[in-house]
Coordinates of C-alpha atoms and ligand atoms in Angstrom, one line a residue:
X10 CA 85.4 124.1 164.8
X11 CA 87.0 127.6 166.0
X12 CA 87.7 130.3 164.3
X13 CA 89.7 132.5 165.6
X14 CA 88.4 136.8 165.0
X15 CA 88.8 139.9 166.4
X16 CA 92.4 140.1 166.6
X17 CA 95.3 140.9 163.6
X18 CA 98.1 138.7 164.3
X19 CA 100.3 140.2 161.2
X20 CA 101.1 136.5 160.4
X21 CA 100.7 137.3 156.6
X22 CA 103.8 139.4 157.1
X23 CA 105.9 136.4 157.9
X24 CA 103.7 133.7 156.4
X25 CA 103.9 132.9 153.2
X26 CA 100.6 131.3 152.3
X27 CA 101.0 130.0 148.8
X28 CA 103.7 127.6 150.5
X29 CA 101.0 126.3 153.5
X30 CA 101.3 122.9 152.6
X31 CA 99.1 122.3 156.3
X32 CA 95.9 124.5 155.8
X33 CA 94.2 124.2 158.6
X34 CA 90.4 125.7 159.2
X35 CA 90.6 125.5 162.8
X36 CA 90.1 123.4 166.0
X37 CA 87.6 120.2 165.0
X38 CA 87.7 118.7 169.0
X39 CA 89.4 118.0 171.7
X40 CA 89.4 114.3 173.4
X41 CA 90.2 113.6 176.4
X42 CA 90.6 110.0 178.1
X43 CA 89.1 110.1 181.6
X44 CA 88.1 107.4 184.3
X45 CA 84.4 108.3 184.2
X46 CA 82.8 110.2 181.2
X47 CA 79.6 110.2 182.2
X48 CA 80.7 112.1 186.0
X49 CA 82.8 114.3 183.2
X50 CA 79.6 115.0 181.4
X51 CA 77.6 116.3 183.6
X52 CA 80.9 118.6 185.4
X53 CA 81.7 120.2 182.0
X54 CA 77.6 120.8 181.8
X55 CA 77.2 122.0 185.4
X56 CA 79.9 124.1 185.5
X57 CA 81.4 125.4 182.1
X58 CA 77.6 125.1 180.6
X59 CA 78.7 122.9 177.9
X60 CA 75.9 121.4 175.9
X61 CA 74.7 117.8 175.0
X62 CA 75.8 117.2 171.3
X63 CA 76.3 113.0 170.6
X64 CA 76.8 110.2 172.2
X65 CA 78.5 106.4 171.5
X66 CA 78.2 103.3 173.9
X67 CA 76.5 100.8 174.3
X68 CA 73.4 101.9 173.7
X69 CA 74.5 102.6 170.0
X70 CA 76.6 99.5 169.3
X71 CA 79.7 100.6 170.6
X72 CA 81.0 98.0 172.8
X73 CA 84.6 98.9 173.8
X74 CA 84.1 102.8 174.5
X75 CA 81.4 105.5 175.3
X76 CA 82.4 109.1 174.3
X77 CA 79.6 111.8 175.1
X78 CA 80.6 114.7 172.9
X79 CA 79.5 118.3 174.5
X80 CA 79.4 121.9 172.7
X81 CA 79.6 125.6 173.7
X82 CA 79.4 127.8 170.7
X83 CA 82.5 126.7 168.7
X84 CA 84.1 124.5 171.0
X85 CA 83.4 120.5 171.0
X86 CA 84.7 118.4 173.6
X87 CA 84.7 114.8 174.0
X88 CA 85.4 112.6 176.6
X89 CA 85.7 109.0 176.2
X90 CA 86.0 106.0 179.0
X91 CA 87.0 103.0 178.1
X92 CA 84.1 100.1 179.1
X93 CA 86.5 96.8 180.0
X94 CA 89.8 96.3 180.6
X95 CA 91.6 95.8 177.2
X96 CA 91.4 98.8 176.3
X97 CA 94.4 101.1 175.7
X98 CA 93.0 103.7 176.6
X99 CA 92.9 102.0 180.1
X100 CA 96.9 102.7 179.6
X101 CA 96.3 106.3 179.2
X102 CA 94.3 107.0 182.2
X103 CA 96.6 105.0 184.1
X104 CA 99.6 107.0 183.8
X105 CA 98.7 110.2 182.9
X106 CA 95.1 110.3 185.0
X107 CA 92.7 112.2 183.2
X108 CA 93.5 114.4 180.3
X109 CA 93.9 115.7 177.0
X110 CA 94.6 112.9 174.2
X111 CA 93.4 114.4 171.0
X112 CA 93.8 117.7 169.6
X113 CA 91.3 117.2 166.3
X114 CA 91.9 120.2 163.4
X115 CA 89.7 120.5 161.0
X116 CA 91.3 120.1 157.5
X117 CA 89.5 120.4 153.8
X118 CA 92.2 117.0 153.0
X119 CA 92.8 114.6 155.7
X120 CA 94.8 112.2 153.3
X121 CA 96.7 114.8 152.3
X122 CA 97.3 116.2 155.1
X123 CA 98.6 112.8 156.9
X124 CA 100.8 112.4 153.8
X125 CA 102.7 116.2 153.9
X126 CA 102.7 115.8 157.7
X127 CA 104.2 111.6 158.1
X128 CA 106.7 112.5 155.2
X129 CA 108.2 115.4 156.6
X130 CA 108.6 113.1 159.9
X131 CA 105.7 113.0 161.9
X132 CA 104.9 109.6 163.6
X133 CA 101.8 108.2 161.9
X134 CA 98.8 107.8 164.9
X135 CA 96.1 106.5 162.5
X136 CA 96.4 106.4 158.8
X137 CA 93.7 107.9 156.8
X138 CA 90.6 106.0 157.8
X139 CA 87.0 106.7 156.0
X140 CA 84.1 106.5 158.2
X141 CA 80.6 106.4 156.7
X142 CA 77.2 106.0 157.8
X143 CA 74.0 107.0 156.2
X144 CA 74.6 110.9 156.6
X145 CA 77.9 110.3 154.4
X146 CA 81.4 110.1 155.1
X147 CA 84.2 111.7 157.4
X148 CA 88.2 111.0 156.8
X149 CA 90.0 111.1 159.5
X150 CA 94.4 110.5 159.6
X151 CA 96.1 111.3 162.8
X152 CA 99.7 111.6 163.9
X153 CA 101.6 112.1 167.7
X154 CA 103.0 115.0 169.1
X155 CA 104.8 116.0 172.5
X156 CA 104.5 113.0 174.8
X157 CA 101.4 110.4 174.2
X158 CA 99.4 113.4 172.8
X159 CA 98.3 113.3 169.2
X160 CA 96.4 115.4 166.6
X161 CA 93.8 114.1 164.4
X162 CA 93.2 115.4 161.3
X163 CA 89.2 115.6 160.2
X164 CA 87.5 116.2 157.1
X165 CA 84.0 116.3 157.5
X166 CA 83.1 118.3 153.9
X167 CA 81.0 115.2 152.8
X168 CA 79.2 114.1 156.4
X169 CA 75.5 115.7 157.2
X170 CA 75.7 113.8 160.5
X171 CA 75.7 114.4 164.5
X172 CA 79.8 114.9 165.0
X173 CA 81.0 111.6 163.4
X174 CA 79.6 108.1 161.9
X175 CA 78.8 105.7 164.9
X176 CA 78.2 108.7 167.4
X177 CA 74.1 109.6 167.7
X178 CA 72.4 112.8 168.9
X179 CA 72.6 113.1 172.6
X180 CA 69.2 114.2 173.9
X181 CA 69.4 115.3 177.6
X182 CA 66.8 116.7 180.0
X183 CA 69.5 118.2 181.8
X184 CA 70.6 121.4 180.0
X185 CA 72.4 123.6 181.9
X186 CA 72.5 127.0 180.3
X187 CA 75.9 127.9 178.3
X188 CA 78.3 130.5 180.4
X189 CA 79.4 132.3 177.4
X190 CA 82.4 130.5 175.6
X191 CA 82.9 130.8 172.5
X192 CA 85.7 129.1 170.6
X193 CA 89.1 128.2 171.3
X194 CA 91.9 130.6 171.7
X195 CA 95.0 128.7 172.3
X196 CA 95.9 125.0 173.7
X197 CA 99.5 124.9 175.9
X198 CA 101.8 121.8 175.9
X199 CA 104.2 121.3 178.6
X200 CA 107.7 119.3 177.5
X201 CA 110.3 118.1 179.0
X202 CA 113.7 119.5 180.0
X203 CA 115.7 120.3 177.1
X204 CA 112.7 119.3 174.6
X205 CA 111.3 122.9 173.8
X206 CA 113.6 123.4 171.1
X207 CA 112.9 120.1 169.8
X208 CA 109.2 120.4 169.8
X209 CA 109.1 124.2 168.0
X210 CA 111.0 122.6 165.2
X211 CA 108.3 119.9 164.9
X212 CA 105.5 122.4 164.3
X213 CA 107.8 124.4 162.3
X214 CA 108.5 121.5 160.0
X215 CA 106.6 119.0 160.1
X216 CA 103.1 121.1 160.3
X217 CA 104.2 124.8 158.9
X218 CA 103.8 126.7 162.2
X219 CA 105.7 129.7 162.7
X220 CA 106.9 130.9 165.8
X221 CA 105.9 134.1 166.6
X222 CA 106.3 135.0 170.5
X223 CA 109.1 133.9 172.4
X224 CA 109.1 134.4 176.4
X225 CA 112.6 133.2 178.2
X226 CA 113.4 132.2 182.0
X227 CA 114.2 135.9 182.5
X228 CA 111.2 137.0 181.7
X229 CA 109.2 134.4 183.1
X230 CA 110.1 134.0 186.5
X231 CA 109.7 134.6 190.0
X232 CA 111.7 134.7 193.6
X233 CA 110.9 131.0 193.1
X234 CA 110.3 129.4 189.8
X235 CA 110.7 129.9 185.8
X236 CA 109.9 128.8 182.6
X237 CA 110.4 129.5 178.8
X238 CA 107.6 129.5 176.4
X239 CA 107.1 129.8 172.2
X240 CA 104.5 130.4 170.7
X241 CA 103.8 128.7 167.5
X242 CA 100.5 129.6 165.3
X243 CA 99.8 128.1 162.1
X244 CA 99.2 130.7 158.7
X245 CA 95.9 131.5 159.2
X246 CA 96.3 132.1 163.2
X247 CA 93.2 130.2 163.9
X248 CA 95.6 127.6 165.9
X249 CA 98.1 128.6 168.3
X250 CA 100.2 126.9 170.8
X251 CA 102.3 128.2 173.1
X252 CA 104.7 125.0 174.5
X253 CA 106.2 125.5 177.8
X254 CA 109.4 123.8 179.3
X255 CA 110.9 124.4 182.7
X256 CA 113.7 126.3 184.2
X257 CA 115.9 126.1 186.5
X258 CA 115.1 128.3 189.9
X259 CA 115.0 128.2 193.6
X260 CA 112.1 125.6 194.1
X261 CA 110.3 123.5 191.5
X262 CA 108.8 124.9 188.5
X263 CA 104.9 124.5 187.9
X264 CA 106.0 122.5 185.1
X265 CA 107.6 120.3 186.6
X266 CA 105.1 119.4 188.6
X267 CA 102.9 119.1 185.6
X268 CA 105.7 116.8 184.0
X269 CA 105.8 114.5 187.5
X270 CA 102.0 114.0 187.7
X271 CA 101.2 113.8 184.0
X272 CA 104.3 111.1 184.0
X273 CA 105.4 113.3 180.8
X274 CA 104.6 116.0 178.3
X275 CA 100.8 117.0 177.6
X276 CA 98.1 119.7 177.6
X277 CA 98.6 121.9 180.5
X278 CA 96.0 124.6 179.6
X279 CA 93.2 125.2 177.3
X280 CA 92.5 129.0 176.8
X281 CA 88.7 129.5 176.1
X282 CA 87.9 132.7 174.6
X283 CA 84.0 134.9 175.7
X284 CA 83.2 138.5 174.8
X285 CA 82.0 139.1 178.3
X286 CA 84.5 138.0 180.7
X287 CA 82.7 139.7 183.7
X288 CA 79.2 137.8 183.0
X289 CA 81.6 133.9 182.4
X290 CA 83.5 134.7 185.1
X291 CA 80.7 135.6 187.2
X292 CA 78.5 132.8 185.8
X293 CA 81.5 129.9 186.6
X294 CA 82.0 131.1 190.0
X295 CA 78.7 130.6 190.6
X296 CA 78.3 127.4 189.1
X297 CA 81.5 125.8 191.1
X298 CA 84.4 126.1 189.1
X299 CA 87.6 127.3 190.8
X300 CA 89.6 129.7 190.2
X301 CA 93.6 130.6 191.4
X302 CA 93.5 133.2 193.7
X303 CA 92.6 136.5 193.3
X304 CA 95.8 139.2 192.9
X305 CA 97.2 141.6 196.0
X306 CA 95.5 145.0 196.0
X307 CA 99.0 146.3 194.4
X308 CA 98.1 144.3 191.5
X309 CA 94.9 146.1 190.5
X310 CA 96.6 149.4 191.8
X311 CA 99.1 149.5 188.8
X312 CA 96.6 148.2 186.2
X313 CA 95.5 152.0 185.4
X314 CA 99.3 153.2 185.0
X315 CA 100.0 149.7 182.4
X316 CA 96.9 150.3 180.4
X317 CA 98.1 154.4 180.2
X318 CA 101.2 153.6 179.0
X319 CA 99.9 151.6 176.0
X320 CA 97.5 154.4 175.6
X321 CA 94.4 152.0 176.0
X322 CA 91.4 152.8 178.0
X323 CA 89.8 149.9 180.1
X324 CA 86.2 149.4 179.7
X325 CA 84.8 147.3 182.3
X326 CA 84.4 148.5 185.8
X327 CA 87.8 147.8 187.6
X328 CA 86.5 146.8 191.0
X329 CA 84.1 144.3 189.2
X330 CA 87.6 142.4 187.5
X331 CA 89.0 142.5 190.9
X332 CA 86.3 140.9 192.7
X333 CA 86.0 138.3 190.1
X334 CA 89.7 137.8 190.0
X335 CA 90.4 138.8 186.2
X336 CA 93.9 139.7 185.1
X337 CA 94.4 142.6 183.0
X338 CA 97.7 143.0 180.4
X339 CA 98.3 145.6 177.5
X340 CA 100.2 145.3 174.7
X341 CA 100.5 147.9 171.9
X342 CA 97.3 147.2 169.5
X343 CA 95.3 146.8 173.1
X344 CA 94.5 144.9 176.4
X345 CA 93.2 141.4 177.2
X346 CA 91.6 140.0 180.4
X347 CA 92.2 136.4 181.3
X348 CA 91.4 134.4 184.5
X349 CA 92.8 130.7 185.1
X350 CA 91.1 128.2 186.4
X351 CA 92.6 125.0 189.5
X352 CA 93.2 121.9 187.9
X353 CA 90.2 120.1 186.6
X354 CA 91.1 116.8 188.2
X355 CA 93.0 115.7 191.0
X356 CA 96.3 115.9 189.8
X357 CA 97.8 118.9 189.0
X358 CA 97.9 118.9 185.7
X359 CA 95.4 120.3 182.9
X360 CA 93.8 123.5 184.0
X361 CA 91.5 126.2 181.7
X362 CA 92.0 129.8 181.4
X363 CA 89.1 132.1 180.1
X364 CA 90.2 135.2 178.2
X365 CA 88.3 138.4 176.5
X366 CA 91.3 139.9 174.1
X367 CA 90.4 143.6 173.5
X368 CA 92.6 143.9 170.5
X369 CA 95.5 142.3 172.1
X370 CA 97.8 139.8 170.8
X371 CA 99.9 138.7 173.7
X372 CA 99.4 135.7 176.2
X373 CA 98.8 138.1 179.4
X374 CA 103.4 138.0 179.6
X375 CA 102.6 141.2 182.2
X376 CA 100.3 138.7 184.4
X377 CA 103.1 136.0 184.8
X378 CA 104.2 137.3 188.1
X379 CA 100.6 137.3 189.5
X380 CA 99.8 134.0 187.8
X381 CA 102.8 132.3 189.0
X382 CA 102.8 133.2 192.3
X383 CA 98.5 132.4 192.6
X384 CA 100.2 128.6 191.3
X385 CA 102.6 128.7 193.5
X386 CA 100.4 129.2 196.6
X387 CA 98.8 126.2 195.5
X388 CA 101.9 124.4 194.8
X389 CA 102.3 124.6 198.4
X390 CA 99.6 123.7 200.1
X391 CA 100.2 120.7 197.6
X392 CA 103.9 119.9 198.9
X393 CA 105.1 120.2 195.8
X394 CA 107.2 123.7 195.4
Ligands
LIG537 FE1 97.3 130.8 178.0

């Protein structure tokens, strides 16, 4: 339930609001399908300081799945195993390991939003569906995007309950203290060769998203690899989702690396916004989670002249960013810092970026060089540049 603040993306410029037949009031959850939720749990506790919000499984009724839902500030998370083998979700974590299956916004109109999305294309995932329990009633429609991904639409205007019907308030004694996240910034897909073009007209028709940032293989590139990247935001720029696809360069793109051990299009990163990048960062690297590594010296030597020449003034201590690792870009309206994270499973696939935008807009396009080459250090030791 993010909502995006702080920063003017001018969409109303290019948007025309009256005509948003998709209105969307931000990010409701994000799913993902993993081998072993309760392990999941308590890494997304330990080390991002996510909190205990509900629970489903057994214990509740639910005899197929258990799904522990966790919270930090705006964001909700859930992860859901499958508990025998006839599951589909079984499927799922088969080919694409764990990962990101559900991208949930939160809509005033889930009927109607299924209906304006399915008839201008969109592959129904789960026709609108009214769950009820004795806190009232959510209506949830769903329909598939980029590979086996799909988003679910929620309206939750007449529920008083824990998250959703069927899931219960999950009381822990383990409770980790949060590491200062606070909602959702942006959520990348990586698709296919070719598909990029494909997959911007999708948003742009079928859900109303504009496309408001472009990046090509020129810009995005390195001795070694490239890619080219849209961004597409919906009217109110509360969602926005850059979608990556690879280029062609000397060795093998990131992304399709992604593509190989995903077996296909999906989630690549989630961006995670704080307002104190120094004390998250600071906090996660204490509490386990990796990061890429940290820039060359020339990096954090040039960061002065960038933020000059946008005429913005950094206010955290420099040296602190560097020994923490944090990137540093500038665009005209400000700066922004970001870090990324290492995968968060074994394959190399979905990974988290933190970011603190300080009036800035962009997606950190004057960190690509850094943020490529940290990957592809890793891509190496990996075998797979
Ligand atoms: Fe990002």
């Amino acid at each position: 339930m993010s909502e995006i603040k702080n920063v003017d993306y001018g969409l109303e410029k290019i948007f025309d609001g009256a005509k948003d037949f998709l209105p969307l009031l931000g990010t409701d959850y994000v799913e993902f399908y993993v081998g072993n939720a309760k392990q999941a749990a308590y890494y997304y506790k330990s080390a991002f300081g996510f909190q205990s919000y509900a629970y489903k499984g057994l214990e509740t009724g639910s005899r197929d799945v258990v799904s522990y839902v966790l919270k930090q500030d705006k964001i909700c998370v859930v992860l859901t195993t499958p508990l025998n083998s006839k599951s589909n979700i079984n499927d799922h974590i088969v080919k694409h390991g764990d990962g990101v299956k559900v991208i949930a916004l939160w809509v005033d109109d889930a009927t109607k939003s299924w209906r304006e999305t399915t008839s201008r294309g969109a592959k129904s995932y789960m026709k609108p569906t009214i769950e009820k329990d004795e806190y009232g009633e959510v209506v949830r429609s769903g329909i598939f995007t980029y590979g086996d991904t799909v988003h679910v639409f929620v309206e939750r205007k007449n529920y008083k309950g824990v998250f959703l019907p069927g899931f219960e308030k999950w009381r822990s004694d383990f409770n980790p203290e949060p590491s200062g996240l606070k909602f959702i910034d942006h959520m990348v897909g990586n698709v296919g060769w070719n598909e990029m073009n494909k997959w911007v007209n999708f948003y742009e028709d079928v859900m109303g998203f504009v496309n408001f940032l472009s990046f090509d293989d020129k810009q995005i590139t390195t001795e070694y690899s490239a890619l080219m990247s849209k961004v597409m935001s919906n009217g109110n720029g509360r969602i926005k989702f850059p979608i990556n696809e690879p280029a062609e360069g000397k060795k093998k793109s990131q992304i399709e690396e992604y593509l190989d051990f995903y077996e296909g299009p999906g989630v690549q990163h989630i961006a995670v916004a704080t307002d104190d990048i120094i004390t998250t960062v600071g906090n996660l690297r204490a509490r386990g989670v990796e990061f890429l590594s940290i820039p060359p010296q020339e990096y954090y030597d040039a960061v002065p002249l960038r933020l000059e020449e946008h005429n913005h003034e950094l206010k955290e201590d420099i040296e602190t960013l560097q020994r923490l690792g944090v990137l540093i870009d500038a665009d005209e309206e400000g700066y922004l810092l970001q870090i990324f994270t290492k995968p968060v499973e074994d394959r190399p696939t979905l990974f988290f970026e933190i970011i603190q935008r300080m009036g800035a807009r962009g997606f950190g396009a004057g960190n690509f060089k850094a943020l490529f080459e940290a990957i592809e250090k890793e891509q190496e030791k990996r075998g797979t540049l």
